[in-house]
């Protein structure tokens, strides 16, 4: 180390008087048990959080917590030009919706939790300058005064010579300026960046073991990358290395678009004297587009946004349950053997992650969500449906709140049984699925509903069925007595007692007892697909049931 280098460092950063050892002491090692992981989610506030982002975030969150470690949120906001106002708050809201709660970092109330902050990179600039100044003192970084035109001229010459583009070796024209030459440039007021003086060589290769992709060999980094921009803000490459060291990060899970940066990042850790991190690189989620698979497009696909699933009303548990099946191939087997266990008890195995890109299948999400909601109690369904509707469907919210007891009884139908009914996949389904239970909605759809009557049953016969049954209606009947009356009405009007009898001699009967029940179902709901008819009638109550039966008979008379 020469005095000139020290003087140069002081000239470039006169306000920085702290040393790296002092900074490191102010961020002491975390006191965690052996094997505990410290992981993070480090988004840039440049737009909405994608469902792929949730997938990539759930993994480090679970790895940290299953190892009794720490999962924190860090906002990498060094690219101020691309920052979208409000996106940090939106990200926090979506993380919460998906059941992902960082132990440290920015919170929804604008404050921070944790002792290793600040957790926004723009508030840590002074820390970065300490380490950049130290690199300059040690001759490992230097100021570069090239403007855009000069850099383009370098690229043009490299392209003409069919060489790798970039700022390296003989092309790094400011790499070997003396402190005096630097001073002369500074005196002109010319803007500058700080570049890393890379010791790398294209003839050497690095090997590292990726947590997900396994053993990887890559060329060493030879580029003198920019580590501080002309506005004094560090680049992502440099800032993340300093932050991960100070915050005690042990494992980083990120998208495989960052795989090419591994040589740079490992080199940075080495030159800064930091322990290398463990990296795992995830292939992006894929979706079907016709007969082929492709990546989600933030521009083209509305379902790329994580908020899309909240707007549709998928419960948080449905999202995490489905994503767990994408994270590890053995999760579904575990779930079958542990149907009641919370998914947080499943231990993620990084050796069983999808290397090529998991397929996000919306139909499978729907199926899993139906299973999830089927296990909710009626009260849980009511509360979550109302909570969702309060934001996204004011009409549904008002209808449910005005009829809490009735709505809860509706949701209870077919729920407290060994194989519960699976009809709700998301809260936006509720209004359409159960609208007929509510008189206003039912009255608006009567004409269309009655058209659902089986075409094999003449309207006059349907009227007779409903009229005959109405005379015997008594909701004090138990299930067997109720069905006995339905069966008696059918037999009186010539219907077969069961489907088997009807199939033997279909020409002898207008239908079977199942058709009789279907007529009653359509009369009461205007639909052919509903929950159990007996249970449904009990919930509707005798007054509502009788009014609808009478209305059907009157409607049929008016149409005949």
mmCIF file of N, CA, C and O in Angstrom, residues 258-306:
data_model
loop_
_atom_site.group_PDB
_atom_site.id
_atom_site.type_symbol
_atom_site.label_atom_id
_atom_site.label_comp_id
_atom_site.label_asym_id
_atom_site.label_seq_id
_atom_site.Cartn_x
_atom_site.Cartn_y
_atom_site.Cartn_z
ATOM 1 N N UNK A 258 -29.599 -14.656 -12.631
ATOM 2 C CA UNK A 258 -28.418 -14.153 -11.934
ATOM 3 C C UNK A 258 -27.253 -15.138 -11.943
ATOM 4 O O UNK A 258 -26.182 -14.830 -11.421
ATOM 5 N N UNK A 259 -27.441 -16.269 -12.554
ATOM 6 C CA UNK A 259 -26.387 -17.285 -12.551
ATOM 7 C C UNK A 259 -25.116 -16.765 -13.220
ATOM 8 O O UNK A 259 -23.994 -17.030 -12.753
ATOM 9 N N UNK A 260 -25.273 -15.993 -14.283
ATOM 10 C CA UNK A 260 -24.099 -15.472 -14.993
ATOM 11 C C UNK A 260 -23.296 -14.485 -14.149
ATOM 12 O O UNK A 260 -22.138 -14.197 -14.461
ATOM 13 N N UNK A 261 -23.900 -13.975 -13.076
ATOM 14 C CA UNK A 261 -23.210 -13.013 -12.214
ATOM 15 C C UNK A 261 -22.379 -13.679 -11.123
ATOM 16 O O UNK A 261 -21.665 -12.981 -10.386
ATOM 17 N N UNK A 262 -22.471 -14.993 -11.018
ATOM 18 C CA UNK A 262 -21.754 -15.700 -9.953
ATOM 19 C C UNK A 262 -20.249 -15.388 -9.961
ATOM 20 O O UNK A 262 -19.662 -15.121 -8.903
ATOM 21 N N UNK A 263 -19.562 -15.412 -11.111
ATOM 22 C CA UNK A 263 -18.124 -15.083 -11.082
ATOM 23 C C UNK A 263 -17.847 -13.691 -10.502
ATOM 24 O O UNK A 263 -16.866 -13.504 -9.782
ATOM 25 N N UNK A 264 -18.697 -12.732 -10.815
ATOM 26 C CA UNK A 264 -18.527 -11.382 -10.275
ATOM 27 C C UNK A 264 -18.735 -11.377 -8.771
ATOM 28 O O UNK A 264 -17.939 -10.816 -8.012
ATOM 29 N N UNK A 265 -19.804 -12.028 -8.330
ATOM 30 C CA UNK A 265 -20.156 -11.972 -6.909
ATOM 31 C C UNK A 265 -19.137 -12.716 -6.044
ATOM 32 O O UNK A 265 -18.754 -12.224 -4.967
ATOM 33 N N UNK A 266 -18.692 -13.854 -6.509
ATOM 34 C CA UNK A 266 -17.685 -14.568 -5.730
ATOM 35 C C UNK A 266 -16.380 -13.781 -5.681
ATOM 36 O O UNK A 266 -15.690 -13.740 -4.654
ATOM 37 N N UNK A 267 -16.033 -13.147 -6.786
ATOM 38 C CA UNK A 267 -14.820 -12.340 -6.812
ATOM 39 C C UNK A 267 -14.930 -11.154 -5.854
ATOM 40 O O UNK A 267 -13.970 -10.826 -5.131
ATOM 41 N N UNK A 268 -16.097 -10.527 -5.813
ATOM 42 C CA UNK A 268 -16.306 -9.418 -4.892
ATOM 43 C C UNK A 268 -16.132 -9.854 -3.440
ATOM 44 O O UNK A 268 -15.473 -9.182 -2.649
ATOM 45 N N UNK A 269 -16.728 -10.977 -3.090
ATOM 46 C CA UNK A 269 -16.601 -11.470 -1.720
ATOM 47 C C UNK A 269 -15.137 -11.738 -1.381
ATOM 48 O O UNK A 269 -14.669 -11.435 -0.277
ATOM 49 N N UNK A 270 -14.427 -12.297 -2.328
ATOM 50 C CA UNK A 270 -13.004 -12.598 -2.076
ATOM 51 C C UNK A 270 -12.196 -11.322 -1.878
ATOM 52 O O UNK A 270 -11.387 -11.220 -0.938
ATOM 53 N N UNK A 271 -12.384 -10.336 -2.755
ATOM 54 C CA UNK A 271 -11.605 -9.111 -2.673
ATOM 55 C C UNK A 271 -11.959 -8.281 -1.432
ATOM 56 O O UNK A 271 -11.113 -7.567 -0.890
ATOM 57 N N UNK A 272 -13.216 -8.390 -1.011
ATOM 58 C CA UNK A 272 -13.628 -7.673 0.193
ATOM 59 C C UNK A 272 -13.215 -8.410 1.465
ATOM 60 O O UNK A 272 -13.350 -7.875 2.565
ATOM 61 N N UNK A 273 -12.736 -9.629 1.301
ATOM 62 C CA UNK A 273 -12.332 -10.416 2.455
ATOM 63 C C UNK A 273 -13.502 -11.025 3.201
ATOM 64 O O UNK A 273 -13.394 -11.324 4.401
ATOM 65 N N UNK A 274 -14.623 -11.241 2.513
ATOM 66 C CA UNK A 274 -15.821 -11.797 3.123
ATOM 67 C C UNK A 274 -15.926 -13.297 2.825
ATOM 68 O O UNK A 274 -15.446 -13.772 1.785
ATOM 69 N N UNK A 275 -16.583 -14.003 3.734
ATOM 70 C CA UNK A 275 -16.885 -15.413 3.482
ATOM 71 C C UNK A 275 -17.908 -15.504 2.348
ATOM 72 O O UNK A 275 -18.876 -14.754 2.296
ATOM 73 N N UNK A 276 -17.689 -16.438 1.445
ATOM 74 C CA UNK A 276 -18.624 -16.616 0.334
ATOM 75 C C UNK A 276 -19.970 -17.146 0.844
ATOM 76 O O UNK A 276 -20.031 -17.898 1.814
ATOM 77 N N UNK A 277 -21.028 -16.750 0.144
ATOM 78 C CA UNK A 277 -22.362 -17.235 0.473
ATOM 79 C C UNK A 277 -22.644 -18.530 -0.280
ATOM 80 O O UNK A 277 -21.945 -18.894 -1.229
ATOM 81 N N UNK A 278 -23.702 -19.197 0.143
ATOM 82 C CA UNK A 278 -24.239 -20.330 -0.607
ATOM 83 C C UNK A 278 -25.346 -19.800 -1.511
ATOM 84 O O UNK A 278 -26.268 -19.128 -1.041
ATOM 85 N N UNK A 279 -25.243 -20.076 -2.808
ATOM 86 C CA UNK A 279 -26.234 -19.594 -3.764
ATOM 87 C C UNK A 279 -27.021 -20.759 -4.354
ATOM 88 O O UNK A 279 -26.463 -21.825 -4.638
ATOM 89 N N UNK A 280 -28.313 -20.523 -4.544
ATOM 90 C CA UNK A 280 -29.164 -21.469 -5.262
ATOM 91 C C UNK A 280 -29.947 -20.721 -6.313
ATOM 92 O O UNK A 280 -30.569 -19.689 -6.014
ATOM 93 N N UNK A 281 -29.926 -21.194 -7.542
ATOM 94 C CA UNK A 281 -30.564 -20.477 -8.643
ATOM 95 C C UNK A 281 -31.754 -21.253 -9.187
ATOM 96 O O UNK A 281 -31.629 -22.407 -9.617
ATOM 97 N N UNK A 282 -32.916 -20.598 -9.150
ATOM 98 C CA UNK A 282 -34.180 -21.201 -9.551
ATOM 99 C C UNK A 282 -34.514 -20.897 -10.998
ATOM 100 O O UNK A 282 -34.395 -19.748 -11.439
ATOM 101 N N UNK A 283 -34.953 -21.916 -11.717
ATOM 102 C CA UNK A 283 -35.512 -21.671 -13.045
ATOM 103 C C UNK A 283 -36.870 -21.004 -12.879
ATOM 104 O O UNK A 283 -37.559 -21.222 -11.881
ATOM 105 N N UNK A 284 -37.287 -20.175 -13.823
ATOM 106 C CA UNK A 284 -38.561 -19.448 -13.674
ATOM 107 C C UNK A 284 -39.763 -20.376 -13.781
ATOM 108 O O UNK A 284 -39.694 -21.444 -14.398
ATOM 109 N N UNK A 285 -40.862 -19.964 -13.165
ATOM 110 C CA UNK A 285 -42.111 -20.700 -13.338
ATOM 111 C C UNK A 285 -42.539 -20.623 -14.801
ATOM 112 O O UNK A 285 -42.348 -19.608 -15.465
ATOM 113 N N UNK A 286 -43.133 -21.713 -15.273
ATOM 114 C CA UNK A 286 -43.604 -21.777 -16.651
ATOM 115 C C UNK A 286 -45.122 -21.892 -16.671
ATOM 116 O O UNK A 286 -45.751 -22.270 -15.680
ATOM 117 N N UNK A 287 -45.716 -21.563 -17.810
ATOM 118 C CA UNK A 287 -47.151 -21.758 -17.987
ATOM 119 C C UNK A 287 -47.406 -22.313 -19.384
ATOM 120 O O UNK A 287 -46.564 -22.173 -20.277
ATOM 121 N N UNK A 288 -48.522 -22.966 -19.538
ATOM 122 C CA UNK A 288 -48.876 -23.507 -20.847
ATOM 123 C C UNK A 288 -49.453 -22.402 -21.723
ATOM 124 O O UNK A 288 -50.254 -21.585 -21.277
ATOM 125 N N UNK A 289 -49.009 -22.381 -22.960
ATOM 126 C CA UNK A 289 -49.532 -21.468 -23.969
ATOM 127 C C UNK A 289 -49.869 -22.324 -25.175
ATOM 128 O O UNK A 289 -49.010 -22.620 -26.005
ATOM 129 N N UNK A 290 -51.120 -22.757 -25.241
ATOM 130 C CA UNK A 290 -51.474 -23.739 -26.248
ATOM 131 C C UNK A 290 -50.854 -25.077 -25.885
ATOM 132 O O UNK A 290 -51.043 -25.597 -24.777
ATOM 133 N N UNK A 291 -50.083 -25.624 -26.799
ATOM 134 C CA UNK A 291 -49.457 -26.927 -26.559
ATOM 135 C C UNK A 291 -48.019 -26.802 -26.070
ATOM 136 O O UNK A 291 -47.353 -27.812 -25.857
ATOM 137 N N UNK A 292 -47.542 -25.574 -25.890
ATOM 138 C CA UNK A 292 -46.149 -25.391 -25.488
ATOM 139 C C UNK A 292 -46.054 -24.638 -24.164
ATOM 140 O O UNK A 292 -46.983 -23.955 -23.747
ATOM 141 N N UNK A 293 -44.894 -24.764 -23.524
ATOM 142 C CA UNK A 293 -44.637 -24.066 -22.276
ATOM 143 C C UNK A 293 -43.816 -22.808 -22.555
ATOM 144 O O UNK A 293 -42.982 -22.796 -23.446
ATOM 145 N N UNK A 294 -44.065 -21.787 -21.743
ATOM 146 C CA UNK A 294 -43.271 -20.566 -21.839
ATOM 147 C C UNK A 294 -43.227 -19.894 -20.473
ATOM 148 O O UNK A 294 -43.958 -20.251 -19.551
ATOM 149 N N UNK A 295 -42.347 -18.900 -20.364
ATOM 150 C CA UNK A 295 -42.260 -18.136 -19.130
ATOM 151 C C UNK A 295 -43.476 -17.215 -19.003
ATOM 152 O O UNK A 295 -44.089 -16.821 -20.003
ATOM 153 N N UNK A 296 -43.813 -16.870 -17.780
ATOM 154 C CA UNK A 296 -44.818 -15.837 -17.556
ATOM 155 C C UNK A 296 -44.307 -14.510 -18.111
ATOM 156 O O UNK A 296 -43.119 -14.218 -18.043
ATOM 157 N N UNK A 297 -45.212 -13.722 -18.635
ATOM 158 C CA UNK A 297 -44.872 -12.391 -19.135
ATOM 159 C C UNK A 297 -45.558 -11.350 -18.256
ATOM 160 O O UNK A 297 -46.790 -11.336 -18.150
ATOM 161 N N UNK A 298 -44.763 -10.475 -17.636
ATOM 162 C CA UNK A 298 -45.347 -9.434 -16.788
ATOM 163 C C UNK A 298 -46.218 -8.487 -17.615
ATOM 164 O O UNK A 298 -47.160 -7.897 -17.095
ATOM 165 N N UNK A 299 -45.913 -8.387 -18.885
ATOM 166 C CA UNK A 299 -46.654 -7.461 -19.753
ATOM 167 C C UNK A 299 -47.917 -8.093 -20.322
ATOM 168 O O UNK A 299 -48.962 -7.447 -20.413
ATOM 169 N N UNK A 300 -47.854 -9.379 -20.670
ATOM 170 C CA UNK A 300 -48.968 -10.021 -21.360
ATOM 171 C C UNK A 300 -49.921 -10.784 -20.450
ATOM 172 O O UNK A 300 -51.107 -10.927 -20.756
ATOM 173 N N UNK A 301 -49.412 -11.315 -19.341
ATOM 174 C CA UNK A 301 -50.195 -12.242 -18.525
ATOM 175 C C UNK A 301 -50.695 -11.578 -17.245
ATOM 176 O O UNK A 301 -49.897 -11.314 -16.337
ATOM 177 N N UNK A 302 -51.999 -11.329 -17.129
ATOM 178 C CA UNK A 302 -52.507 -10.769 -15.866
ATOM 179 C C UNK A 302 -52.266 -11.704 -14.682
ATOM 180 O O UNK A 302 -52.089 -11.246 -13.553
ATOM 181 N N UNK A 303 -52.230 -13.021 -14.966
ATOM 182 C CA UNK A 303 -52.012 -13.982 -13.882
ATOM 183 C C UNK A 303 -50.540 -14.091 -13.488
ATOM 184 O O UNK A 303 -50.194 -14.887 -12.610
ATOM 185 N N UNK A 304 -49.676 -13.283 -14.095
ATOM 186 C CA UNK A 304 -48.285 -13.235 -13.643
ATOM 187 C C UNK A 304 -48.179 -12.474 -12.323
ATOM 188 O O UNK A 304 -47.300 -12.749 -11.506
ATOM 189 N N UNK A 305 -49.081 -11.523 -12.101
ATOM 190 C CA UNK A 305 -49.044 -10.699 -10.896
ATOM 191 C C UNK A 305 -49.599 -11.475 -9.711
ATOM 192 O O UNK A 305 -50.675 -12.076 -9.795
ATOM 193 N N UNK A 306 -48.883 -11.429 -8.588
ATOM 194 C CA UNK A 306 -49.361 -12.137 -7.391
ATOM 195 C C UNK A 306 -50.696 -11.569 -6.924
ATOM 196 O O UNK A 306 -51.548 -12.318 -6.417
#
